[in-house]
Short mmCIF file of C-alpha atoms and ligand atoms in Angstrom, two decimals:
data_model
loop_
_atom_site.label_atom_id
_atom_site.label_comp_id
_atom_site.label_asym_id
_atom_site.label_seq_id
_atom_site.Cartn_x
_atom_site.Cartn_y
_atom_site.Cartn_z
CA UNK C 1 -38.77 15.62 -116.14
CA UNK C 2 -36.63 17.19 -118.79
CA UNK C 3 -35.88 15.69 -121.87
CA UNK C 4 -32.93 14.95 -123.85
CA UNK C 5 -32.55 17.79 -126.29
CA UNK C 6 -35.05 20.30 -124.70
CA UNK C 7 -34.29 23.71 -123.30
CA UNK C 8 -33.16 23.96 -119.62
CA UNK C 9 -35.44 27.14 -118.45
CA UNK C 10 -33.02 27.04 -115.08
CA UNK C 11 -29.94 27.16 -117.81
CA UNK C 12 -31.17 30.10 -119.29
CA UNK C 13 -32.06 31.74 -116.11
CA UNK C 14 -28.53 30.84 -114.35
CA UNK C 15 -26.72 33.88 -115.47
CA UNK C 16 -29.03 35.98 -117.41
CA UNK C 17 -27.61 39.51 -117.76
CA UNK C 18 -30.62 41.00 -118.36
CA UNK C 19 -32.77 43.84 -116.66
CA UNK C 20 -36.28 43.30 -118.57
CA UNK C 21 -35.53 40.85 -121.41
CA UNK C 22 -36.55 37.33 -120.24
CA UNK C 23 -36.98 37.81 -117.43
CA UNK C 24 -39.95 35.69 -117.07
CA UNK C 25 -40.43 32.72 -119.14
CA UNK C 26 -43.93 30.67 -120.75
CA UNK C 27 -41.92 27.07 -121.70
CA UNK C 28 -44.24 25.18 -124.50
CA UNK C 29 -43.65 21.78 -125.29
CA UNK C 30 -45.17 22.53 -128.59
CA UNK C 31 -47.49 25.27 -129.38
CA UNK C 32 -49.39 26.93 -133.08
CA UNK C 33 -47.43 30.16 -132.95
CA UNK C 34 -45.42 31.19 -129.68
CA UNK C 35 -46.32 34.99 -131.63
CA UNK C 36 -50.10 34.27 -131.01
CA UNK C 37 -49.80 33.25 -127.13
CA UNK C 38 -47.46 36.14 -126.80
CA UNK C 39 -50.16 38.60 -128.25
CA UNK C 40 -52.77 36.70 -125.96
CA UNK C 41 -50.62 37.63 -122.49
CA UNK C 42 -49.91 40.61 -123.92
CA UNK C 43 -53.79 41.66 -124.15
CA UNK C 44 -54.16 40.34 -120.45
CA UNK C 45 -50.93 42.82 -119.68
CA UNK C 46 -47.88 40.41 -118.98
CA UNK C 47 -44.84 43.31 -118.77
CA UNK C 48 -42.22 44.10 -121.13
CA UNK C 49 -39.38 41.25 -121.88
CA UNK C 50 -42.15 38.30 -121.46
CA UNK C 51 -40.63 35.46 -123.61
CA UNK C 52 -42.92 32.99 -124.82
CA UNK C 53 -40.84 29.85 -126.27
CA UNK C 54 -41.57 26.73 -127.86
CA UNK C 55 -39.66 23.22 -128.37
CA UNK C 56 -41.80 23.31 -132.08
CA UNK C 57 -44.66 24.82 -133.99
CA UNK C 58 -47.40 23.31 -135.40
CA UNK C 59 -48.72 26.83 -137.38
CA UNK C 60 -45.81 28.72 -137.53
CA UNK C 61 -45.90 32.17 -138.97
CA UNK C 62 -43.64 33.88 -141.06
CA UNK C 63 -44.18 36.78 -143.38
CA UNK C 64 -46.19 37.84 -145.68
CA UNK C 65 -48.58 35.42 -144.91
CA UNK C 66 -46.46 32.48 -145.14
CA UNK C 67 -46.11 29.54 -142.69
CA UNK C 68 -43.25 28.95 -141.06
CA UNK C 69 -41.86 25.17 -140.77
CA UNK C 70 -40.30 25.00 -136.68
CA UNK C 71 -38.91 21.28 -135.81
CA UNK C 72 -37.54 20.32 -132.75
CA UNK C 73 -33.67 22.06 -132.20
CA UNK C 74 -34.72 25.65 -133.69
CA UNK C 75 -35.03 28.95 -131.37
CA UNK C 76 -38.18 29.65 -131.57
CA UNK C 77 -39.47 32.60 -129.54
CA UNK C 78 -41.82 35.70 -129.42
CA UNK C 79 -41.20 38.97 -126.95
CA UNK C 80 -43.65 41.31 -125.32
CA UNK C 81 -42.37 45.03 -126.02
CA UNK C 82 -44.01 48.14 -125.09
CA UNK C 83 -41.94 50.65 -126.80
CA UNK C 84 -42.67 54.23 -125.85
CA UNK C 85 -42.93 55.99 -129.07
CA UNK C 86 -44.73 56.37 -131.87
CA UNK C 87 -47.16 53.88 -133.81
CA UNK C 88 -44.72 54.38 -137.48
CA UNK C 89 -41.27 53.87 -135.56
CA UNK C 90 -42.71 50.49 -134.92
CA UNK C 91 -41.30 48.60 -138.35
CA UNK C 92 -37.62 49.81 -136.79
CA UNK C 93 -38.07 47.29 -134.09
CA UNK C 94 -36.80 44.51 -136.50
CA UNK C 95 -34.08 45.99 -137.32
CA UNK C 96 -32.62 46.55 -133.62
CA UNK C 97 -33.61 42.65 -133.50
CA UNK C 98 -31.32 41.76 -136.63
CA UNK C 99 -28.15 43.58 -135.36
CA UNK C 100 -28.62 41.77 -132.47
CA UNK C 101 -28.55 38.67 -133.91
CA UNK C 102 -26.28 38.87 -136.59
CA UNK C 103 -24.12 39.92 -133.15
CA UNK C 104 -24.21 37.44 -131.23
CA UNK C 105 -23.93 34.78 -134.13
CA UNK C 106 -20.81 36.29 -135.09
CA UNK C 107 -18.96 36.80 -131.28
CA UNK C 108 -20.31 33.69 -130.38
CA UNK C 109 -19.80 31.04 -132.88
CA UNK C 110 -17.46 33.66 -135.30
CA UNK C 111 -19.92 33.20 -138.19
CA UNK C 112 -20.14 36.02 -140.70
CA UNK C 113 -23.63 36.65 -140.22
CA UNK C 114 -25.52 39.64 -142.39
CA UNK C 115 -28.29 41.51 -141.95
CA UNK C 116 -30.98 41.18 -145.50
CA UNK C 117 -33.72 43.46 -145.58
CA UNK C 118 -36.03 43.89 -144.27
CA UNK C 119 -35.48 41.20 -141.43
CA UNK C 120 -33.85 38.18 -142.34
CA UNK C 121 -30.53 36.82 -140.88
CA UNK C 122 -28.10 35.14 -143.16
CA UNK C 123 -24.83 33.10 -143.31
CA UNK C 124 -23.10 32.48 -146.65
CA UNK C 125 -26.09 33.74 -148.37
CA UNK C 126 -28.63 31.43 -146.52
CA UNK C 127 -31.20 32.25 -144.56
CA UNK C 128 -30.82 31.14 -140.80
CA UNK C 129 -32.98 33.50 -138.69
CA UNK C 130 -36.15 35.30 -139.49
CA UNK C 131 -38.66 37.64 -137.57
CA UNK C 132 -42.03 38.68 -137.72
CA UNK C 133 -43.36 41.76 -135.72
CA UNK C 134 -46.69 41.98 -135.07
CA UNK C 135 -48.30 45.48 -133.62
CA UNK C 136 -51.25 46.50 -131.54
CA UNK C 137 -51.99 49.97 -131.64
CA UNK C 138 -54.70 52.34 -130.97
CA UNK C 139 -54.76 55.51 -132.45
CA UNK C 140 -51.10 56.46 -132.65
CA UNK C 141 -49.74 54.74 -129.87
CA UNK C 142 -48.62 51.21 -129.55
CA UNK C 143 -50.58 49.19 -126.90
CA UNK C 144 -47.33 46.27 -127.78
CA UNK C 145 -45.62 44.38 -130.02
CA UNK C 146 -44.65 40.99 -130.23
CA UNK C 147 -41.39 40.55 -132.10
CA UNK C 148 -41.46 36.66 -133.29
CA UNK C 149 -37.74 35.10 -134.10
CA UNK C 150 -37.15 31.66 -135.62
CA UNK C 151 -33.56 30.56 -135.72
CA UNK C 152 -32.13 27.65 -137.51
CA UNK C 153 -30.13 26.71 -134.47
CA UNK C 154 -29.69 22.61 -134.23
CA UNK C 155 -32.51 22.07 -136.90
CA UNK C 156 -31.77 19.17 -140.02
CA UNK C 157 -32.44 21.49 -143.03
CA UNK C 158 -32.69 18.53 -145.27
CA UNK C 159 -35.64 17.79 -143.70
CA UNK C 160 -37.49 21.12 -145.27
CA UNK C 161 -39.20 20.85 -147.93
CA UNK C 162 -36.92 20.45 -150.97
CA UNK C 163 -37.81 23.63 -152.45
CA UNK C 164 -36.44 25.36 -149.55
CA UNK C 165 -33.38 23.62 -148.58
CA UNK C 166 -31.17 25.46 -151.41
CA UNK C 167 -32.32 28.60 -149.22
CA UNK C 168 -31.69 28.03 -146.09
CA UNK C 169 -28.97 27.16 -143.44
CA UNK C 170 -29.02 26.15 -139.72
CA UNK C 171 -26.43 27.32 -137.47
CA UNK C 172 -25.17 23.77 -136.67
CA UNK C 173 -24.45 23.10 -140.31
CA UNK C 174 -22.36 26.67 -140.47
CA UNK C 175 -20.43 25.73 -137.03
CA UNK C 176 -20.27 22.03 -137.83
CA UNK C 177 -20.93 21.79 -133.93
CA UNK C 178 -24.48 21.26 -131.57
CA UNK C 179 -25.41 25.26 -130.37
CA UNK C 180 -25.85 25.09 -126.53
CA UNK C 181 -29.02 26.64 -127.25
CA UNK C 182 -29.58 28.06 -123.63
CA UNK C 183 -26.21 29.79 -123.81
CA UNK C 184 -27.11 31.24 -127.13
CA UNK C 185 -30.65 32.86 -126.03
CA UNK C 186 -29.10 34.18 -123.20
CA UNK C 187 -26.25 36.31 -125.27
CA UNK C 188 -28.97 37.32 -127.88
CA UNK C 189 -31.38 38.21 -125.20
CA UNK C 190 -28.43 40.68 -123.39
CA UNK C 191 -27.59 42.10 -127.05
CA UNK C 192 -30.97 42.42 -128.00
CA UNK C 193 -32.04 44.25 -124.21
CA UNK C 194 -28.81 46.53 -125.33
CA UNK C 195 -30.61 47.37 -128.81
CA UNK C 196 -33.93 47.96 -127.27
CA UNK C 197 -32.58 50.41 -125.16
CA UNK C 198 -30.63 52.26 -127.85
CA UNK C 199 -33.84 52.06 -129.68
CA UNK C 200 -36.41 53.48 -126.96
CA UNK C 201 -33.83 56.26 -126.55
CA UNK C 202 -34.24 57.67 -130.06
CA UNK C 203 -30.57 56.21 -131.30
CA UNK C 204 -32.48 54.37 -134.52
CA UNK C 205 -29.49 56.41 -136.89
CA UNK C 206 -27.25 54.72 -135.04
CA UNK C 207 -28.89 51.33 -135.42
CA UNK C 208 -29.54 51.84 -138.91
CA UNK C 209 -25.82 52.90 -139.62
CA UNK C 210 -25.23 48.91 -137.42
CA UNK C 211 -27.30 47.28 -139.90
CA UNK C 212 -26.03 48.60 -143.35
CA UNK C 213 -22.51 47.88 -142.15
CA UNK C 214 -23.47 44.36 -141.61
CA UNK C 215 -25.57 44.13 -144.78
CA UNK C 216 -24.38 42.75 -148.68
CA UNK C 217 -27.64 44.20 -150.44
CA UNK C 218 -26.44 47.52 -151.01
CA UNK C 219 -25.38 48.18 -154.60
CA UNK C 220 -26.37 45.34 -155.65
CA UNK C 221 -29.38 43.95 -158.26
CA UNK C 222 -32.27 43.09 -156.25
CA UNK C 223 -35.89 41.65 -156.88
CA UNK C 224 -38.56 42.68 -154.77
CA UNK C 225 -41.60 40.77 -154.69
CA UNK C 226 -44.89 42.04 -152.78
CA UNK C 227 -47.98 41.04 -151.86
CA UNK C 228 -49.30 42.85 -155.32
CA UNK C 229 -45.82 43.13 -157.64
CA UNK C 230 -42.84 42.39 -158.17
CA UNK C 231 -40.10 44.52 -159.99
CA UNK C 232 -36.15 44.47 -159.94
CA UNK C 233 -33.52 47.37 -159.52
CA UNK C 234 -30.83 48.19 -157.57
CA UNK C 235 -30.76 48.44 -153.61
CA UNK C 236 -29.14 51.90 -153.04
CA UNK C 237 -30.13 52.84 -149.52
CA UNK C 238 -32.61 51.91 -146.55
CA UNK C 239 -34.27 55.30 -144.93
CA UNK C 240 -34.43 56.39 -141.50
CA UNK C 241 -38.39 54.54 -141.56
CA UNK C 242 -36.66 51.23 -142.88
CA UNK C 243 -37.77 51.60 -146.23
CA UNK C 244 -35.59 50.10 -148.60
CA UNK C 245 -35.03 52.44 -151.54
CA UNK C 246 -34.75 50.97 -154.98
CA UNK C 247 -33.38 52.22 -158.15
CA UNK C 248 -35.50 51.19 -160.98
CA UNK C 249 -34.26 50.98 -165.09
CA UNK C 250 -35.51 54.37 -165.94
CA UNK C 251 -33.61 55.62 -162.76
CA UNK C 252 -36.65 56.19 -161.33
CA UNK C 253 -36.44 55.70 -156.93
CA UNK C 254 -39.00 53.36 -155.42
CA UNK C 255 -39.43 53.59 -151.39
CA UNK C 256 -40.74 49.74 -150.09
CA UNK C 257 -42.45 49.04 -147.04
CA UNK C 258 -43.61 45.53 -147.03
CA UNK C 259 -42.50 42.93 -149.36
CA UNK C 260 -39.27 40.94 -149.67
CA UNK C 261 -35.78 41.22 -151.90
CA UNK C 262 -33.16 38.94 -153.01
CA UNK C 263 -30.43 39.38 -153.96
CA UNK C 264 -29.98 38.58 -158.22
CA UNK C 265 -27.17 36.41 -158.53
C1 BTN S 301 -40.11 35.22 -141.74
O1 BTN S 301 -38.93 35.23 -142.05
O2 BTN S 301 -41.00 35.07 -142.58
C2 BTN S 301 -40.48 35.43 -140.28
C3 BTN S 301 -40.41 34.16 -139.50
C4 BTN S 301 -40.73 34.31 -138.02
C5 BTN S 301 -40.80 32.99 -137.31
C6 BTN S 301 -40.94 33.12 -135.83
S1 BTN S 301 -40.71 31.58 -134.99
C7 BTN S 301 -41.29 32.27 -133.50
C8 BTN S 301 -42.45 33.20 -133.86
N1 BTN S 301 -43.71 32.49 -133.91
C9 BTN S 301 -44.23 32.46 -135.13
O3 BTN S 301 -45.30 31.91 -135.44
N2 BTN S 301 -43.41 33.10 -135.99
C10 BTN S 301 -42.26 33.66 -135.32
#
């Protein structure tokens, strides 16, 4: 029996426009990391569009190494891709994914949602969606990748810890109104099947040009921190491999792959 408050798999199925994306459907209860039981189907060969999708997380994993906190009213979901192309077109993925989102948020619930590099979702400045790709290649082709994506959908932020709350929003709070959370995953996973395609059919400019129109960071004073520094400078462009290219003091240019950047306020 269902429970109050948990996802209807027959609601999301009723009506999904979809050829590939979500079309089937692993349901947890609770789970560690939906990312880590997508990689395991993956490895046993479970096709393209397999959602894995949890009520909560107990080890939840978000970048950089960090954990990632996933209560009970979140969107919290992994998906099997097996992109044809290249093993270092493989960090675009997320990018497809954030256009997507920030979409949907804004035709659905006409939130001004933007797009923060390199894969973070945010309304008013607050983070309310972020996603974690995780690769398997050999040699220089990708075998899959899982794309992970947490949404602050009907979550309480207050109860993060306090050090996080000032930094984070839930799309409840921004509505002021309970997201039919079935009806949302189905419109993201129809605009995100859209972006895939675009993707997997070499139209990454045009997915790029999506993403910097729906993005505040250019132009402005940014910090980046890393997994070994952290510097600040000015955001002037991200490059057709989704490196986001910094202007330092000296007016120097820095190209960065992994790390995160904030906005100085
Ligand atoms: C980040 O912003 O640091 C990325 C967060 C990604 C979180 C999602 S929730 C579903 C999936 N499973 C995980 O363990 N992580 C991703």
């Amino acid at each position: 029996m269902k429970e109050k408050g948990q996802l209807s798999l027959e609601k999301i199925r009723n009506g999904l426009e979809t050829r590939f994306m979500g079309q089937r459907i692993f349901y947890f209860e609770e789970a560690a990391s939906t990312n880590d039981l997508a990689k395991e189907l993956a490895g046993k060969g479970f096709e393209e569009g397999t959602l894995v999708v949890a009520e909560t997380q107990t080890h939840g994993k978000g970048r950089l190494g960090r954990r990632w906190i996933s209560p009970r009213g979140g969107i919290w979901f992994s998906v099997i891709l097996r992109p044809a192309v290249g093993s270092k077109d493989a960090p675009k993925i997320v990018f497809m994914a954030a256009v997507a989102i920030a979409k949907t948020i804004r035709k659905m619930l006409r939130l001004t949602a933007k797009t923060k590099w390199p894969n973070d979702v945010l309304i008013h400045n607050k983070k309310v969606c972020g996603l974690l790709a995780e690769t398997s290649i050999s040699e220089d082709n990708i075998n899959f990748v899982v794309l992970g994506i947490g949404i602050n959908a009907n979550v309480d932020t207050n109860a993060f810890p306090k050090e996080l709350t000032g930094s984070l929003t839930s799309l409840k709070k921004e509505s002021k109104r309970e997201i039919p959370r079935e009806e949302f995953l189905q419109a993201l996973l129809k605009e995100m099947e859209h972006y895939y395609n675009e993707f997997t059919r070499g139209r990454f400019a045009r997915i790029l040009e999506e993403w910097k129109s729906l993005t505040d960071m250019m132009g402005k004073d940014v910090e980046v921190v890393s997994l070994d520094e952290r510097f600040g400078g000015k955001a002037i462009d991200v490059d057709q491999d989704g490196a986001l290219i910094v202007k330092l003091e000296d007016e120097s240019v820095k190209r960065v792959f992994s790390a995160d950047a904030s906005i100085r306020l």
